[in-house]
Amino acid sequence: MSDRESWQAGHGAGIVAALRDAIGADRILTAREQVAPFECDALPVYCERPLAVVLARDEEDVVATARLCHAKGVPLVTRGAGTGLSAGARPYGRGILLVTAAMSRILSVSPASMTARAQPGVLNEQLSTAAAAHGLYYAPDPSSQIACSIGGNVAENAGGVHCLKYGVTVHNVLALRLVTIDGEVLEIGGDCLAQPGYDLLALAHGSEGCLGIITEVTVKLIPLPEQTRTLMADFSSVRAASDAVSAIVRAGVIPAALEMMDALAISATEEFCHAGYALDAAAILIIDLDGAPEEVAAELGLVQEVLGSSGATRVQLARDGEQRQRWWKGRKSAFPAIGRLSPDYYCIDGTVPRHRIGDVLEAIQAFSQRYDLRVANVFHAGDGNLHPIIMFNGREGDALDRVEQLAADILEYCIAVGGTITGEHGVGIEKFNQMAVQFSDAEIGQFLAIKQALDPKGLLNPDKLIPSLAHCQEYRALREGQVEGTNG
Amino acid sequence: MAEHDITGRLQQSVREALREPPPGGLHIRGGNTRSGLLATRRGAGAATTLDTGGHSGVILYQPDELVLRARAGTSLAELDGLLADHAQQFAAEIPRPATGSTLGGAVACGWDGPARPYGMSLRDTVLGCSMVNGRGDLVSFGGQVMKNVAGYDLARMQVGALGTLGVLLDVSLRLAPRPEYSATRVLELPAADLPGWWQMAGLLRPLLRGTCYMEGRLYLRLSGRRAAVEKVLPTIGGEDGAFDWESLGNLRLPFFCAERLACVYLPPHTDFHADAGGALVEWEGARVWVRDGDHGALQRQARELGGFVRVLRGPAVEPGVNTGDWQRRIREAFDPAGLFNRATYETHFRCPERPPCR
């Protein structure tokens, strides 16, 4: 009998009492109404009730929780702010959910070494706010940056709008403290610009709480740019806007941000917050250029020229900070704005080579008609990172099934054009099936070997991120049947 | 450019070695230009050499995507030429100790050049890789796109793994536009003034691409749009100068010709004094090269300051890995039979239960 099976057979009894003893009864939630808010993350179609929720105050609480779960063979899922979009923080049924949100202190900001040390519950935006006094900021900025926490950012390897030039989380974190399932504290990385041994920092990023629990993060801060200028370009077709993205990069410019919105996203956002977008455009690009003023001026000229020759119907340069902010506010509120158009929405996440963006957007349009669902697109075009937002009504009987099928078709199309099923939201439960399409059995086997080596009892965030080989084979057979059915 | 795909042969060699293990395991060799870069203790039993240098050629180069995928045995010099034709370069500055240096060797070593503190490290620019693991399986991780979080990041882990996790077949790397203009400024100053200069360097950050202090002179390299660089240069002081940044990155300056050579990695702006021999300071004090020093003493000093030492020539030191037995477990997860680069693994990864090596 495996550890998890023996736990399910009742051998994990006494874990709640032991946690109360170790951590304090007031930090352990078990009552139904107290646990309910923790049943899902920001992908609420997947819910599960944990046996208990542990509200950790510090690393000692985390170590104590890990040790007890390890000793009693009880599954342990870690949750930060709960803003994840792939159900990575959905609790395991009758397991322990460890919440690090209350570990929310910035431990230090060092302007000399341009670093900050933070507990995992510190919100992404708080890091930049704290660093601003020193003329510094933390670059990765997910759309949820006012609510998402840095521990979760590391676990998911979060991206954001400004990652094209400055990289995603893994490029901006220097060190971690990580608690293993048996309660050992590892210091990974450090203040040096190189590290001895295997790159465990890379391994920890995007490991979705399956290998360890992050208790401290040291981030790299960078100087606030001397100048930032913002361009907005309107296009009469999605294809022309997509091609302009490649043309900008071809011209030798790496903008700080390069975002795209299609007509549905534009109209929803415009109605929601009057950002000043052109309602008659089929697509718009919003482009940030930053750096030394001479650098920005040179690149502005280049980009304006490229946009003109790429068929932009109008190119505007934000005249002041207020207009810039308004354009960006629109982009950052696009998800809630689109959310108002239908009772439910579901945002997916795939990355494709930039030159295939146009093909993928056209394919999404065709798929959406097949399943009779509307899809809006607002995404990080410079990275080729798409975020199709599927609108639906969950009360319609088969709506969720159709959404899942449409999402699967889109993600598998991303793989077919040389891309990936997730650029920044993570696999979690949501894209568990598509792992079987992106990876071979040998590759899944290598992932499982890593998991087995570092969490031999399989207690950390079970049944997420890496599917079993049996699951992969089942899913591939199922999809083959579906595709044959569609073709026939 | 030579195009040779010997994937089948390499995979077969690993599978044969699994069936009939050579006494010393398999020793992976690419261009064989970096074997002198890291002091490695001799392993027990002779290893059978697995030559990957013949596995070469570009698999994919899409200038619009800023992505290159090439086989491990491809010569870096040839790739430079190809990228230059499109006004592009690797997004990280990659050392190439000799003309025959290969992409695979660069990734396995994971060393970075003078630009490291001001942009991406080689590890940062890896998008994906293919390899034969220690089960003899052909596996690929990551891909050719800019953002990718599907599965564990096992591609980036190959950087600096010194070939101890598998036989690297090909690597996908992020590229960057070649800067429009570069210039070097030289200042004569005593070592005692360096900390003040490192603080100042923060202001030059968006354009700074390298710092080197050697024999009483501080060299600063700036790159970017010509107008921006030319505006900043006169504000720095000192004078225009020439410096062979390429030879610095490739460890081919006369300074590096020493019997003993060690590299000390330190937190930025550390006040570090190399007592014996000469020192060359890079990365705003975060990397210091010491020739003919006492490696044991250097290691102790570096540790106290929160750093560590890598030895290129001369007596080896403990690897300074402090992550429990995760290093061993990861090695076993990739290479259960301990087939690849055994002596390298023992010298640079295995720790800390082992008694000190000197």
GROMACS .gro file of C-alpha atoms in nm, chain A residues 86-442:
model
  357
   86SER     CA    1  -0.448   2.681  -1.368
   87ALA     CA    2  -0.591   2.540  -1.041
   88GLY     CA    3  -0.238   2.473  -0.917
   89ALA     CA    4  -0.344   2.572  -0.564
   90ARG     CA    5  -0.667   2.373  -0.559
   91PRO     CA    6  -0.658   2.167  -0.238
   92TYR     CA    7  -0.623   1.790  -0.243
   93GLY     CA    8  -0.942   1.631  -0.115
   94ARG     CA    9  -0.900   1.576   0.259
   95GLY     CA   10  -0.533   1.679   0.248
   96ILE     CA   11  -0.369   1.979   0.414
   97LEU     CA   12  -0.371   2.323   0.251
   98LEU     CA   13  -0.082   2.540   0.367
   99VAL     CA   14  -0.142   2.912   0.312
  100THR     CA   15   0.164   3.140   0.306
  101ALA     CA   16  -0.029   3.466   0.253
  102ALA     CA   17   0.034   3.584   0.609
  103MET     CA   18   0.410   3.554   0.563
  104SER     CA   19   0.402   3.898   0.408
  105ARG     CA   20   0.704   4.095   0.529
  106ILE     CA   21   0.965   4.256   0.307
  107LEU     CA   22   1.278   4.160   0.501
  108SER     CA   23   1.520   4.402   0.337
  109VAL     CA   24   1.572   4.626   0.037
  110SER     CA   25   1.936   4.681  -0.051
  111PRO     CA   26   1.994   4.966  -0.295
  112ALA     CA   27   2.370   4.893  -0.308
  113SER     CA   28   2.333   4.536  -0.430
  114MET     CA   29   1.998   4.616  -0.601
  115THR     CA   30   1.817   4.328  -0.432
  116ALA     CA   31   1.522   4.277  -0.200
  117ARG     CA   32   1.449   3.987   0.034
  118ALA     CA   33   1.086   3.899   0.094
  119GLN     CA   34   0.865   3.641   0.257
  120PRO     CA   35   0.651   3.447   0.006
  121GLY     CA   36   0.327   3.628   0.088
  122VAL     CA   37   0.457   3.972  -0.016
  123LEU     CA   38   0.250   4.099  -0.307
  124ASN     CA   39   0.430   4.147  -0.637
  125GLU     CA   40   0.352   4.518  -0.658
  126GLN     CA   41   0.467   4.584  -0.299
  127LEU     CA   42   0.823   4.497  -0.404
  128SER     CA   43   0.828   4.773  -0.664
  129THR     CA   44   0.661   5.015  -0.425
  130ALA     CA   45   0.925   4.949  -0.159
  131ALA     CA   46   1.207   4.977  -0.412
  132ALA     CA   47   1.080   5.298  -0.572
  133ALA     CA   48   1.233   5.515  -0.297
  134HIS     CA   49   1.574   5.400  -0.423
  135GLY     CA   50   1.492   5.453  -0.792
  136LEU     CA   51   1.455   5.078  -0.842
  137TYR     CA   52   1.177   4.831  -0.925
  138TYR     CA   53   1.101   4.461  -0.966
  139ALA     CA   54   1.045   4.392  -1.337
  140PRO     CA   55   0.801   4.097  -1.376
  141ASP     CA   56   0.450   4.239  -1.360
  142PRO     CA   57   0.167   3.987  -1.403
  143SER     CA   58  -0.174   4.144  -1.467
  144SER     CA   59  -0.268   4.032  -1.115
  145GLN     CA   60   0.030   4.214  -0.961
  146ILE     CA   61  -0.178   4.403  -0.707
  147ALA     CA   62  -0.303   4.071  -0.566
  148CYS     CA   63  -0.056   3.793  -0.649
  149SER     CA   64   0.228   3.705  -0.414
  150ILE     CA   65   0.596   3.653  -0.487
  151GLY     CA   66   0.601   3.293  -0.357
  152GLY     CA   67   0.331   3.201  -0.608
  153ASN     CA   68   0.514   3.397  -0.878
  154VAL     CA   69   0.817   3.172  -0.825
  155ALA     CA   70   0.610   2.853  -0.806
  156GLU     CA   71   0.445   2.937  -1.139
  157ASN     CA   72   0.740   3.124  -1.294
  158ALA     CA   73   0.504   3.415  -1.355
  159GLY     CA   74   0.549   3.648  -1.649
  160GLY     CA   75   0.375   3.972  -1.725
  161VAL     CA   76   0.363   4.266  -1.959
  162HIS     CA   77   0.727   4.378  -1.932
  163CYS     CA   78   0.894   4.038  -1.970
  164LEU     CA   79   0.993   4.075  -2.334
  165LYS     CA   80   1.287   4.296  -2.240
  166TYR     CA   81   1.338   4.214  -1.872
  167GLY     CA   82   1.259   3.843  -1.850
  168VAL     CA   83   1.014   3.639  -1.641
  169THR     CA   84   1.042   3.548  -1.272
  170VAL     CA   85   1.327   3.297  -1.319
  171HIS     CA   86   1.542   3.574  -1.468
  172ASN     CA   87   1.477   3.806  -1.177
  173VAL     CA   88   1.517   3.588  -0.868
  174LEU     CA   89   1.861   3.537  -0.714
  175ALA     CA   90   1.793   3.314  -0.416
  176LEU     CA   91   1.526   3.112  -0.240
  177ARG     CA   92   1.471   2.937   0.088
  178LEU     CA   93   1.278   2.621   0.018
  179VAL     CA   94   1.137   2.369   0.265
  180THR     CA   95   1.146   2.008   0.146
  181ILE     CA   96   0.867   1.763   0.224
  182ASP     CA   97   1.071   1.614   0.509
  183GLY     CA   98   1.116   1.957   0.664
  184GLU     CA   99   1.472   2.037   0.561
  185VAL     CA  100   1.540   2.402   0.470
  186LEU     CA  101   1.745   2.447   0.152
  187GLU     CA  102   1.918   2.770   0.061
  188ILE     CA  103   1.911   2.784  -0.315
  189GLY     CA  104   2.106   3.039  -0.520
  190GLY     CA  105   2.262   3.335  -0.346
  191ASP     CA  106   2.392   3.685  -0.391
  192CYS     CA  107   2.659   3.580  -0.641
  193LEU     CA  108   2.598   3.597  -1.017
  194ALA     CA  109   2.685   3.227  -1.054
  195GLN     CA  110   2.625   2.926  -0.833
  196PRO     CA  111   2.805   2.598  -0.773
  197GLY     CA  112   2.617   2.275  -0.840
  198TYR     CA  113   2.308   2.210  -1.049
  199ASP     CA  114   2.077   2.503  -1.114
  200LEU     CA  115   1.816   2.436  -0.848
  201LEU     CA  116   1.681   2.789  -0.888
  202ALA     CA  117   1.572   2.698  -1.240
  203LEU     CA  118   1.421   2.374  -1.114
  204ALA     CA  119   1.225   2.548  -0.838
  205HIS     CA  120   1.077   2.807  -1.074
  206GLY     CA  121   0.755   2.679  -1.222
  207SER     CA  122   0.761   2.363  -1.010
  208GLU     CA  123   0.412   2.451  -0.886
  209GLY     CA  124   0.463   2.345  -0.526
  210CYS     CA  125   0.541   1.987  -0.633
  211LEU     CA  126   0.903   1.984  -0.511
  212GLY     CA  127   0.912   2.213  -0.208
  213ILE     CA  128   0.761   2.510  -0.029
  214ILE     CA  129   0.913   2.854  -0.079
  215THR     CA  130   0.965   3.049   0.243
  216GLU     CA  131   1.185   3.336   0.126
  217VAL     CA  132   1.268   3.498  -0.207
  218THR     CA  133   1.558   3.731  -0.294
  219VAL     CA  134   1.476   3.929  -0.606
  220LYS     CA  135   1.687   4.136  -0.839
  221LEU     CA  136   1.583   4.501  -0.863
  222ILE     CA  137   1.661   4.717  -1.164
  223PRO     CA  138   1.686   5.096  -1.201
  224LEU     CA  139   1.364   5.270  -1.300
  225PRO     CA  140   1.406   5.369  -1.664
  226GLU     CA  141   1.501   5.729  -1.717
  227GLN     CA  142   1.227   5.761  -1.975
  228THR     CA  143   0.932   5.554  -2.100
  229ARG     CA  144   0.730   5.641  -2.411
  230THR     CA  145   0.419   5.457  -2.522
  231LEU     CA  146   0.282   5.406  -2.873
  232MET     CA  147  -0.059   5.276  -2.974
  233ALA     CA  148  -0.119   5.150  -3.327
  234ASP     CA  149  -0.456   5.061  -3.483
  235PHE     CA  150  -0.491   4.793  -3.751
  236SER     CA  151  -0.774   4.694  -3.979
  237SER     CA  152  -0.690   4.322  -3.952
  238VAL     CA  153  -0.555   4.094  -3.683
  239ARG     CA  154  -0.313   3.948  -3.935
  240ALA     CA  155  -0.157   4.289  -4.013
  241ALA     CA  156  -0.113   4.362  -3.641
  242SER     CA  157   0.048   4.021  -3.589
  243ASP     CA  158   0.289   4.074  -3.877
  244ALA     CA  159   0.385   4.416  -3.738
  245VAL     CA  160   0.499   4.244  -3.416
  246SER     CA  161   0.758   4.037  -3.606
  247ALA     CA  162   0.859   4.340  -3.812
  248ILE     CA  163   0.943   4.541  -3.499
  249VAL     CA  164   1.171   4.267  -3.370
  250ARG     CA  165   1.324   4.229  -3.717
  251ALA     CA  166   1.412   4.600  -3.707
  252GLY     CA  167   1.636   4.529  -3.409
  253VAL     CA  168   1.415   4.677  -3.137
  254ILE     CA  169   1.317   4.495  -2.818
  255PRO     CA  170   1.034   4.703  -2.670
  256ALA     CA  171   0.982   4.696  -2.292
  257ALA     CA  172   0.625   4.581  -2.366
  258LEU     CA  173   0.441   4.484  -2.684
  259GLU     CA  174   0.077   4.396  -2.626
  260MET     CA  175  -0.212   4.321  -2.860
  261MET     CA  176  -0.591   4.333  -2.821
  262ASP     CA  177  -0.851   4.222  -3.075
  263ALA     CA  178  -1.185   4.392  -3.157
  264LEU     CA  179  -1.388   4.209  -2.894
  265ALA     CA  180  -1.134   4.291  -2.622
  266ILE     CA  181  -1.114   4.653  -2.740
  267SER     CA  182  -1.490   4.710  -2.725
  268ALA     CA  183  -1.529   4.539  -2.387
  269THR     CA  184  -1.244   4.739  -2.236
  270GLU     CA  185  -1.350   5.069  -2.388
  271GLU     CA  186  -1.696   5.031  -2.240
  272PHE     CA  187  -1.550   4.934  -1.902
  273CYS     CA  188  -1.290   5.207  -1.849
  274HIS     CA  189  -1.281   5.447  -2.149
  275ALA     CA  190  -0.916   5.390  -2.220
  276GLY     CA  191  -0.931   5.578  -2.552
  277TYR     CA  192  -0.903   5.278  -2.786
  278ALA     CA  193  -1.033   5.291  -3.146
  279LEU     CA  194  -1.363   5.104  -3.158
  280ASP     CA  195  -1.338   5.052  -3.533
  281ALA     CA  196  -0.996   4.882  -3.518
  282ALA     CA  197  -0.971   4.506  -3.573
  283ALA     CA  198  -0.667   4.502  -3.346
  284ILE     CA  199  -0.443   4.742  -3.157
  285LEU     CA  200  -0.084   4.719  -3.040
  286ILE     CA  201   0.037   4.900  -2.727
  287ILE     CA  202   0.414   4.942  -2.719
  288ASP     CA  203   0.641   5.069  -2.439
  289LEU     CA  204   0.994   5.184  -2.519
  290ASP     CA  205   1.218   5.267  -2.224
  291GLY     CA  206   1.576   5.360  -2.139
  292ALA     CA  207   1.804   5.659  -2.184
  293PRO     CA  208   1.620   5.942  -2.369
  294GLU     CA  209   1.848   5.921  -2.675
  295GLU     CA  210   1.797   5.545  -2.686
  296VAL     CA  211   1.419   5.586  -2.662
  297ALA     CA  212   1.413   5.859  -2.927
  298ALA     CA  213   1.609   5.644  -3.174
  299GLU     CA  214   1.383   5.342  -3.119
  300LEU     CA  215   1.063   5.549  -3.135
  301GLY     CA  216   1.164   5.659  -3.484
  302LEU     CA  217   1.236   5.301  -3.592
  303VAL     CA  218   0.913   5.158  -3.451
  304GLN     CA  219   0.695   5.433  -3.594
  305GLU     CA  220   0.846   5.368  -3.935
  306VAL     CA  221   0.786   4.992  -3.907
  307LEU     CA  222   0.426   5.041  -3.793
  308GLY     CA  223   0.362   5.274  -4.086
  309SER     CA  224   0.497   5.026  -4.338
  310SER     CA  225   0.312   4.736  -4.170
  311GLY     CA  226  -0.027   4.884  -4.252
  312ALA     CA  227  -0.120   5.053  -3.923
  313THR     CA  228  -0.421   5.278  -3.990
  314ARG     CA  229  -0.323   5.514  -3.708
  315VAL     CA  230  -0.019   5.544  -3.479
  316GLN     CA  231  -0.038   5.760  -3.166
  317LEU     CA  232   0.234   5.856  -2.921
  318ALA     CA  233   0.105   5.908  -2.567
  319ARG     CA  234   0.139   6.281  -2.510
  320ASP     CA  235   0.184   6.255  -2.133
  321GLY     CA  236   0.189   6.021  -1.837
  322GLU     CA  237  -0.185   6.050  -1.792
  323GLN     CA  238  -0.262   5.919  -2.140
  324ARG     CA  239  -0.003   5.641  -2.099
  325GLN     CA  240  -0.161   5.534  -1.773
  326ARG     CA  241  -0.507   5.533  -1.931
  327TRP     CA  242  -0.398   5.310  -2.220
  328TRP     CA  243  -0.230   5.070  -1.978
  329LYS     CA  244  -0.521   5.075  -1.736
  330GLY     CA  245  -0.738   4.955  -2.022
  331ARG     CA  246  -0.498   4.671  -2.102
  332LYS     CA  247  -0.468   4.566  -1.740
  333SER     CA  248  -0.846   4.570  -1.685
  334ALA     CA  249  -0.921   4.376  -2.001
  335PHE     CA  250  -0.996   4.050  -1.819
  336PRO     CA  251  -1.262   4.191  -1.582
  337ALA     CA  252  -1.397   4.401  -1.871
  338ILE     CA  253  -1.443   4.092  -2.086
  339GLY     CA  254  -1.582   3.914  -1.781
  340ARG     CA  255  -1.877   4.155  -1.788
  341LEU     CA  256  -1.981   4.038  -2.133
  342SER     CA  257  -2.090   3.692  -2.022
  343PRO     CA  258  -2.181   3.510  -1.701
  344ASP     CA  259  -1.852   3.317  -1.699
  345TYR     CA  260  -1.517   3.340  -1.871
  346TYR     CA  261  -1.217   3.119  -1.894
  347CYS     CA  262  -0.870   3.245  -1.979
  348ILE     CA  263  -0.615   3.012  -2.132
  349ASP     CA  264  -0.247   3.055  -2.196
  350GLY     CA  265  -0.022   2.926  -2.473
  351THR     CA  266   0.294   3.054  -2.640
  352VAL     CA  267   0.371   3.030  -3.010
  353PRO     CA  268   0.649   3.158  -3.235
  354ARG     CA  269   0.573   3.524  -3.307
  355HIS     CA  270   0.540   3.470  -3.682
  356ARG     CA  271   0.258   3.220  -3.622
  357ILE     CA  272   0.040   3.454  -3.411
  358GLY     CA  273  -0.177   3.545  -3.710
  359ASP     CA  274  -0.234   3.177  -3.799
  360VAL     CA  275  -0.322   3.087  -3.443
  361LEU     CA  276  -0.568   3.376  -3.402
  362GLU     CA  277  -0.742   3.270  -3.723
  363ALA     CA  278  -0.755   2.911  -3.606
  364ILE     CA  279  -0.901   3.020  -3.270
  365GLN     CA  280  -1.173   3.203  -3.461
  366ALA     CA  281  -1.257   2.887  -3.655
  367PHE     CA  282  -1.254   2.667  -3.341
  368SER     CA  283  -1.478   2.911  -3.154
  369GLN     CA  284  -1.740   2.881  -3.427
  370ARG     CA  285  -1.722   2.502  -3.409
  371TYR     CA  286  -1.813   2.508  -3.039
  372ASP     CA  287  -2.044   2.811  -3.064
  373LEU     CA  288  -1.846   3.010  -2.807
  374ARG     CA  289  -1.712   3.366  -2.826
  375VAL     CA  290  -1.337   3.422  -2.774
  376ALA     CA  291  -1.164   3.754  -2.706
  377ASN     CA  292  -0.786   3.797  -2.733
  378VAL     CA  293  -0.567   4.025  -2.528
  379PHE     CA  294  -0.208   3.913  -2.492
  380HIS     CA  295   0.169   3.956  -2.477
  381ALA     CA  296   0.229   3.966  -2.852
  382GLY     CA  297   0.600   4.043  -2.821
  383ASP     CA  298   0.653   3.710  -2.641
  384GLY     CA  299   0.406   3.523  -2.863
  385ASN     CA  300   0.218   3.450  -2.540
  386LEU     CA  301  -0.156   3.422  -2.615
  387HIS     CA  302  -0.442   3.455  -2.368
  388PRO     CA  303  -0.763   3.359  -2.547
  389ILE     CA  304  -1.060   3.434  -2.320
  390ILE     CA  305  -1.353   3.203  -2.377
  391MET     CA  306  -1.694   3.344  -2.277
  392PHE     CA  307  -1.968   3.107  -2.166
  393ASN     CA  308  -2.263   3.050  -1.938
  394GLY     CA  309  -2.188   2.778  -1.687
  395ARG     CA  310  -2.558   2.717  -1.629
  396GLU     CA  311  -2.604   2.590  -1.982
  397GLY     CA  312  -2.583   2.212  -1.952
  398ASP     CA  313  -2.290   2.127  -2.179
  399ALA     CA  314  -2.119   2.469  -2.177
  400LEU     CA  315  -1.822   2.369  -1.962
  401ASP     CA  316  -1.760   2.057  -2.171
  402ARG     CA  317  -1.755   2.269  -2.485
  403VAL     CA  318  -1.520   2.518  -2.319
  404GLU     CA  319  -1.280   2.241  -2.221
  405GLN     CA  320  -1.286   2.096  -2.572
  406LEU     CA  321  -1.226   2.437  -2.728
  407ALA     CA  322  -0.941   2.504  -2.485
  408ALA     CA  323  -0.788   2.165  -2.567
  409ASP     CA  324  -0.812   2.238  -2.942
  410ILE     CA  325  -0.644   2.577  -2.900
  411LEU     CA  326  -0.362   2.444  -2.680
  412GLU     CA  327  -0.296   2.151  -2.907
  413TYR     CA  328  -0.285   2.387  -3.203
  414CYS     CA  329  -0.021   2.590  -3.015
  415ILE     CA  330   0.188   2.272  -2.986
  416ALA     CA  331   0.135   2.193  -3.357
  417VAL     CA  332   0.280   2.529  -3.467
  418GLY     CA  333   0.590   2.483  -3.251
  419GLY     CA  334   0.467   2.640  -2.930
  420THR     CA  335   0.375   2.533  -2.579
  421ILE     CA  336   0.060   2.480  -2.373
  422THR     CA  337   0.155   2.735  -2.113
  423GLY     CA  338   0.370   3.045  -2.114
  424GLU     CA  339   0.309   3.174  -1.763
  425HIS     CA  340  -0.008   3.039  -1.599
  426GLY     CA  341   0.128   2.693  -1.528
  427VAL     CA  342  -0.010   2.345  -1.591
  428GLY     CA  343  -0.184   2.280  -1.259
  429ILE     CA  344  -0.492   2.069  -1.318
  430GLU     CA  345  -0.608   2.274  -1.612
  431LYS     CA  346  -0.349   2.162  -1.867
  432PHE     CA  347  -0.271   1.826  -1.708
  433ASN     CA  348  -0.413   1.641  -2.012
  434GLN     CA  349  -0.223   1.846  -2.269
  435MET     CA  350   0.109   1.749  -2.108
  436ALA     CA  351   0.048   1.411  -2.271
  437VAL     CA  352   0.038   1.579  -2.612
  438GLN     CA  353   0.338   1.807  -2.566
  439PHE     CA  354   0.567   1.542  -2.415
  440SER     CA  355   0.660   1.184  -2.499
  441ASP     CA  356   0.647   0.902  -2.244
  442ALA     CA  357   1.026   0.921  -2.204
   0.00000   0.00000   0.00000
